[in-house]
Amino acid sequence: MADSLFDLTGRTALITGGGSGLGRNIAEIFAEYGANIAVCSRKIANCQETVDQLESRYGIKALAYECNVGSEEQVKAVVQSVLSDFDSIDILVNNSGATWGEETEKMPLDAWEKVMNVNVTGTFLMSKEVGRHMIRSGYGKIINIGSVAGLRAEPPEVLNAIGYSTSKAAVHHFTKDLARKWAGHGLYVNAIAPGFFETKMTKHVIAQYADTIVHKNPMKKLGDTRSLQGAALFLAGAASDYITGQVIAVDGGSSL
């Protein structure tokens, strides 16, 4: 695999929200292709479960960290710990996310602020801190996890979470702007916009509206783990070395 466009041997990936869901799936594919893994979230027990599985299955180095990505102090501390433990961060996946389902006219301000703090501010803080190291090293791949909810407006019966969709649209533009700013430093910044995948965050919506979602999807199906992993692996490795500032929808065509 040494000459593979997808080989990550010797790279270190930091994945926020890596204790479960899409973050854990991404951590697994990176480990499968040789990367060492650092995962962080507010629930360190979940992260520890992830790293135990990865070390046992793939024989790579993996460590878990506790971090609220909306706290600049915690972000700085975690990044320094990861650099101390691994010596470098070559790949950053900004996956931590929050949502709040509510009719817009009834949504509390603190709910809006919570979603923005995790999804937008957290992505900024982690990118800023890891980016400083990447700029010094002259290389880095940053992958932001957006959403098709940030590409199109869904009817309220499918998704009634205006804070979430607005935050993901912000993540998409942040991706493009940051890619433009840091291209000259050897950094690549791209985003994945998943459609409906079965995760803890989406399980309630899918439980209620799976038939409607599938019916409206051009490919007539929900997202599967390997599809997301393939997109993440592509953006993390040499296969995407002429790609930056892009938002790749992994959604079965639902954003068309």
GROMACS .gro file of C-alpha atoms in nm:
model
  256
    1MET     CA    1   0.000   0.000   0.000
    2ALA     CA    2   0.307   0.224   0.019
    3ASP     CA    3   0.243   0.374  -0.324
    4SER     CA    4  -0.132   0.400  -0.283
    5LEU     CA    5  -0.307   0.732  -0.330
    6PHE     CA    6  -0.499   0.645  -0.013
    7ASP     CA    7  -0.213   0.530   0.211
    8LEU     CA    8  -0.203   0.722   0.542
    9THR     CA    9   0.087   0.538   0.704
   10GLY     CA   10   0.287   0.773   0.927
   11ARG     CA   11   0.015   1.038   0.935
   12THR     CA   12  -0.164   1.149   1.251
   13ALA     CA   13  -0.532   1.238   1.236
   14LEU     CA   14  -0.721   1.435   1.500
   15ILE     CA   15  -1.096   1.374   1.483
   16THR     CA   16  -1.338   1.575   1.695
   17GLY     CA   17  -1.655   1.399   1.801
   18GLY     CA   18  -1.472   1.074   1.730
   19GLY     CA   19  -1.634   0.875   2.007
   20SER     CA   20  -1.941   0.774   1.810
   21GLY     CA   21  -2.132   0.805   1.484
   22LEU     CA   22  -1.969   0.948   1.176
   23GLY     CA   23  -1.657   1.051   1.367
   24ARG     CA   24  -1.592   0.695   1.480
   25ASN     CA   25  -1.652   0.567   1.126
   26ILE     CA   26  -1.397   0.813   0.988
   27ALA     CA   27  -1.144   0.722   1.258
   28GLU     CA   28  -1.184   0.356   1.163
   29ILE     CA   29  -1.113   0.404   0.791
   30PHE     CA   30  -0.812   0.623   0.863
   31ALA     CA   31  -0.674   0.356   1.098
   32GLU     CA   32  -0.744   0.087   0.838
   33TYR     CA   33  -0.520   0.276   0.598
   34GLY     CA   34  -0.239   0.324   0.848
   35ALA     CA   35  -0.295   0.656   1.026
   36ASN     CA   36  -0.241   0.706   1.396
   37ILE     CA   37  -0.556   0.841   1.557
   38ALA     CA   38  -0.640   1.104   1.820
   39VAL     CA   39  -1.009   1.141   1.900
   40CYS     CA   40  -1.172   1.394   2.128
   41SER     CA   41  -1.518   1.484   2.252
   42ARG     CA   42  -1.692   1.590   2.569
   43LYS     CA   43  -1.751   1.222   2.652
   44ILE     CA   44  -1.406   1.072   2.687
   45ALA     CA   45  -1.544   0.726   2.770
   46ASN     CA   46  -1.683   0.700   2.415
   47CYS     CA   47  -1.351   0.814   2.272
   48GLN     CA   48  -1.164   0.558   2.479
   49GLU     CA   49  -1.390   0.285   2.344
   50THR     CA   50  -1.307   0.400   1.992
   51VAL     CA   51  -0.930   0.400   2.043
   52ASP     CA   52  -0.931   0.062   2.218
   53GLN     CA   53  -1.107  -0.090   1.919
   54LEU     CA   54  -0.873   0.075   1.669
   55GLU     CA   55  -0.554  -0.025   1.848
   56SER     CA   56  -0.674  -0.382   1.887
   57ARG     CA   57  -0.790  -0.421   1.529
   58TYR     CA   58  -0.532  -0.223   1.331
   59GLY     CA   59  -0.225  -0.206   1.554
   60ILE     CA   60  -0.190   0.170   1.520
   61LYS     CA   61  -0.136   0.424   1.797
   62ALA     CA   62  -0.458   0.582   1.919
   63LEU     CA   63  -0.537   0.809   2.213
   64ALA     CA   64  -0.853   0.966   2.356
   65TYR     CA   65  -0.895   1.322   2.486
   66GLU     CA   66  -1.174   1.513   2.655
   67CYS     CA   67  -1.262   1.841   2.487
   68ASN     CA   68  -1.544   2.088   2.445
   69VAL     CA   69  -1.461   2.233   2.103
   70GLY     CA   70  -1.648   2.553   2.188
   71SER     CA   71  -1.392   2.634   2.459
   72GLU     CA   72  -1.077   2.798   2.329
   73GLU     CA   73  -0.889   2.702   2.644
   74GLN     CA   74  -0.978   2.333   2.606
   75VAL     CA   75  -0.903   2.333   2.234
   76LYS     CA   76  -0.556   2.478   2.292
   77ALA     CA   77  -0.484   2.225   2.567
   78VAL     CA   78  -0.596   1.926   2.361
   79VAL     CA   79  -0.402   2.030   2.051
   80GLN     CA   80  -0.087   2.073   2.258
   81SER     CA   81  -0.142   1.732   2.418
   82VAL     CA   82  -0.188   1.565   2.080
   83LEU     CA   83   0.128   1.730   1.945
   84SER     CA   84   0.318   1.618   2.251
   85ASP     CA   85   0.190   1.261   2.221
   86PHE     CA   86   0.218   1.221   1.843
   87ASP     CA   87   0.465   1.495   1.736
   88SER     CA   88   0.240   1.613   1.453
   89ILE     CA   89  -0.117   1.657   1.333
   90ASP     CA   90  -0.139   1.597   0.960
   91ILE     CA   91  -0.517   1.554   0.926
   92LEU     CA   92  -0.792   1.735   1.114
   93VAL     CA   93  -1.156   1.630   1.092
   94ASN     CA   94  -1.396   1.884   1.242
   95ASN     CA   95  -1.684   1.648   1.311
   96SER     CA   96  -1.822   1.756   1.650
   97GLY     CA   97  -2.179   1.873   1.604
   98ALA     CA   98  -2.495   1.973   1.784
   99THR     CA   99  -2.852   2.021   1.673
  100TRP     CA  100  -3.181   2.141   1.817
  101GLY     CA  101  -3.515   2.058   1.665
  102GLU     CA  102  -3.779   2.327   1.715
  103GLU     CA  103  -4.007   2.556   1.522
  104THR     CA  104  -3.818   2.876   1.448
  105GLU     CA  105  -4.068   3.099   1.627
  106LYS     CA  106  -4.031   2.888   1.942
  107MET     CA  107  -3.657   2.824   1.945
  108PRO     CA  108  -3.482   2.956   2.259
  109LEU     CA  109  -3.183   3.183   2.208
  110ASP     CA  110  -2.963   2.957   2.419
  111ALA     CA  111  -3.045   2.664   2.188
  112TRP     CA  112  -2.940   2.867   1.882
  113GLU     CA  113  -2.621   2.974   2.058
  114LYS     CA  114  -2.536   2.618   2.164
  115VAL     CA  115  -2.560   2.491   1.807
  116MET     CA  116  -2.355   2.780   1.668
  117ASN     CA  117  -2.092   2.744   1.940
  118VAL     CA  118  -2.025   2.379   1.864
  119ASN     CA  119  -2.075   2.369   1.489
  120VAL     CA  120  -1.928   2.702   1.382
  121THR     CA  121  -1.712   2.838   1.664
  122GLY     CA  122  -1.575   2.492   1.742
  123THR     CA  123  -1.475   2.440   1.380
  124PHE     CA  124  -1.304   2.779   1.377
  125LEU     CA  125  -1.118   2.728   1.706
  126MET     CA  126  -0.990   2.382   1.621
  127SER     CA  127  -0.891   2.482   1.267
  128LYS     CA  128  -0.711   2.790   1.397
  129GLU     CA  129  -0.512   2.601   1.659
  130VAL     CA  130  -0.424   2.298   1.447
  131GLY     CA  131  -0.368   2.524   1.147
  132ARG     CA  132  -0.084   2.704   1.322
  133HIS     CA  133   0.103   2.377   1.349
  134MET     CA  134   0.019   2.276   0.992
  135ILE     CA  135   0.141   2.610   0.857
  136ARG     CA  136   0.473   2.562   1.036
  137SER     CA  137   0.509   2.212   0.893
  138GLY     CA  138   0.398   2.320   0.544
  139TYR     CA  139   0.133   2.050   0.510
  140GLY     CA  140  -0.213   1.964   0.635
  141LYS     CA  141  -0.552   1.824   0.538
  142ILE     CA  142  -0.856   1.973   0.708
  143ILE     CA  143  -1.193   1.806   0.655
  144ASN     CA  144  -1.501   1.983   0.787
  145ILE     CA  145  -1.825   1.791   0.829
  146GLY     CA  146  -2.110   1.999   0.692
  147SER     CA  147  -2.451   1.873   0.587
  148VAL     CA  148  -2.690   1.874   0.294
  149ALA     CA  149  -2.908   2.074   0.534
  150GLY     CA  150  -2.663   2.357   0.470
  151LEU     CA  151  -2.705   2.322   0.093
  152ARG     CA  152  -3.083   2.332   0.063
  153ALA     CA  153  -3.384   2.425   0.272
  154GLU     CA  154  -3.581   2.123   0.388
  155PRO     CA  155  -3.956   2.134   0.460
  156PRO     CA  156  -4.036   2.144   0.832
  157GLU     CA  157  -4.181   1.794   0.830
  158VAL     CA  158  -3.838   1.660   0.730
  159LEU     CA  159  -3.606   1.893   0.922
  160ASN     CA  160  -3.717   2.172   1.154
  161ALA     CA  161  -3.383   2.286   1.297
  162ILE     CA  162  -3.296   2.625   1.151
  163GLY     CA  163  -2.996   2.671   1.379
  164TYR     CA  164  -2.842   2.347   1.256
  165SER     CA  165  -2.897   2.415   0.886
  166THR     CA  166  -2.769   2.772   0.919
  167SER     CA  167  -2.459   2.654   1.107
  168LYS     CA  168  -2.378   2.398   0.838
  169ALA     CA  169  -2.413   2.659   0.563
  170ALA     CA  170  -2.164   2.866   0.763
  171VAL     CA  171  -1.927   2.567   0.783
  172HIS     CA  172  -1.942   2.530   0.404
  173HIS     CA  173  -1.846   2.892   0.344
  174PHE     CA  174  -1.583   2.880   0.618
  175THR     CA  175  -1.432   2.584   0.431
  176LYS     CA  176  -1.407   2.776   0.105
  177ASP     CA  177  -1.273   3.093   0.265
  178LEU     CA  178  -1.014   2.910   0.476
  179ALA     CA  179  -0.900   2.708   0.175
  180ARG     CA  180  -0.835   3.031  -0.011
  181LYS     CA  181  -0.646   3.182   0.282
  182TRP     CA  182  -0.423   2.882   0.352
  183ALA     CA  183  -0.359   2.733   0.007
  184GLY     CA  184  -0.023   2.907  -0.010
  185HIS     CA  185   0.090   2.728   0.306
  186GLY     CA  186   0.042   2.377   0.167
  187LEU     CA  187  -0.287   2.322   0.346
  188TYR     CA  188  -0.598   2.166   0.195
  189VAL     CA  189  -0.941   2.250   0.336
  190ASN     CA  190  -1.248   2.064   0.215
  191ALA     CA  191  -1.585   1.961   0.351
  192ILE     CA  192  -1.817   1.665   0.335
  193ALA     CA  193  -2.191   1.734   0.333
  194PRO     CA  194  -2.358   1.409   0.438
  195GLY     CA  195  -2.719   1.340   0.360
  196PHE     CA  196  -2.926   1.125   0.593
  197PHE     CA  197  -2.712   0.865   0.767
  198GLU     CA  198  -2.833   0.666   1.064
  199THR     CA  199  -2.661   0.826   1.364
  200LYS     CA  200  -2.753   0.925   1.717
  201MET     CA  201  -2.826   1.277   1.595
  202THR     CA  202  -3.058   1.171   1.312
  203LYS     CA  203  -3.226   0.862   1.457
  204HIS     CA  204  -3.543   1.046   1.567
  205VAL     CA  205  -3.594   1.209   1.226
  206ILE     CA  206  -3.524   0.884   1.043
  207ALA     CA  207  -3.755   0.689   1.272
  208GLN     CA  208  -4.042   0.922   1.181
  209TYR     CA  209  -3.970   1.010   0.820
  210ALA     CA  210  -3.752   0.735   0.672
  211ASP     CA  211  -4.006   0.649   0.402
  212THR     CA  212  -4.039   1.012   0.294
  213ILE     CA  213  -3.662   1.067   0.294
  214VAL     CA  214  -3.595   0.753   0.090
  215HIS     CA  215  -3.879   0.828  -0.153
  216LYS     CA  216  -3.740   1.175  -0.229
  217ASN     CA  217  -3.382   1.053  -0.265
  218PRO     CA  218  -3.282   0.995  -0.629
  219MET     CA  219  -3.097   0.677  -0.530
  220LYS     CA  220  -3.385   0.565  -0.304
  221LYS     CA  221  -3.172   0.489   0.000
  222LEU     CA  222  -3.013   0.627   0.315
  223GLY     CA  223  -2.640   0.678   0.353
  224ASP     CA  224  -2.415   0.385   0.446
  225THR     CA  225  -2.094   0.381   0.646
  226ARG     CA  226  -1.856   0.289   0.365
  227SER     CA  227  -1.978   0.572   0.142
  228LEU     CA  228  -1.888   0.831   0.403
  229GLN     CA  229  -1.559   0.659   0.479
  230GLY     CA  230  -1.464   0.662   0.112
  231ALA     CA  231  -1.515   1.037   0.083
  232ALA     CA  232  -1.317   1.105   0.401
  233LEU     CA  233  -1.030   0.879   0.294
  234PHE     CA  234  -1.016   1.049  -0.046
  235LEU     CA  235  -0.987   1.394   0.113
  236ALA     CA  236  -0.730   1.281   0.371
  237GLY     CA  237  -0.477   1.128   0.133
  238ALA     CA  238  -0.272   1.205  -0.175
  239ALA     CA  239  -0.566   1.131  -0.407
  240SER     CA  240  -0.702   1.480  -0.336
  241ASP     CA  241  -0.375   1.676  -0.365
  242TYR     CA  242  -0.518   1.910  -0.630
  243ILE     CA  243  -0.847   1.970  -0.452
  244THR     CA  244  -0.923   2.240  -0.198
  245GLY     CA  245  -1.221   2.453  -0.097
  246GLN     CA  246  -1.476   2.196  -0.211
  247VAL     CA  247  -1.795   2.075  -0.044
  248ILE     CA  248  -1.864   1.716  -0.145
  249ALA     CA  249  -2.221   1.604  -0.093
  250VAL     CA  250  -2.247   1.238   0.005
  251ASP     CA  251  -2.623   1.217  -0.015
  252GLY     CA  252  -2.744   0.990  -0.294
  253GLY     CA  253  -2.826   1.299  -0.501
  254SER     CA  254  -3.075   1.454  -0.254
  255SER     CA  255  -2.914   1.798  -0.286
  256LEU     CA  256  -2.958   1.811  -0.664
   0.00000   0.00000   0.00000
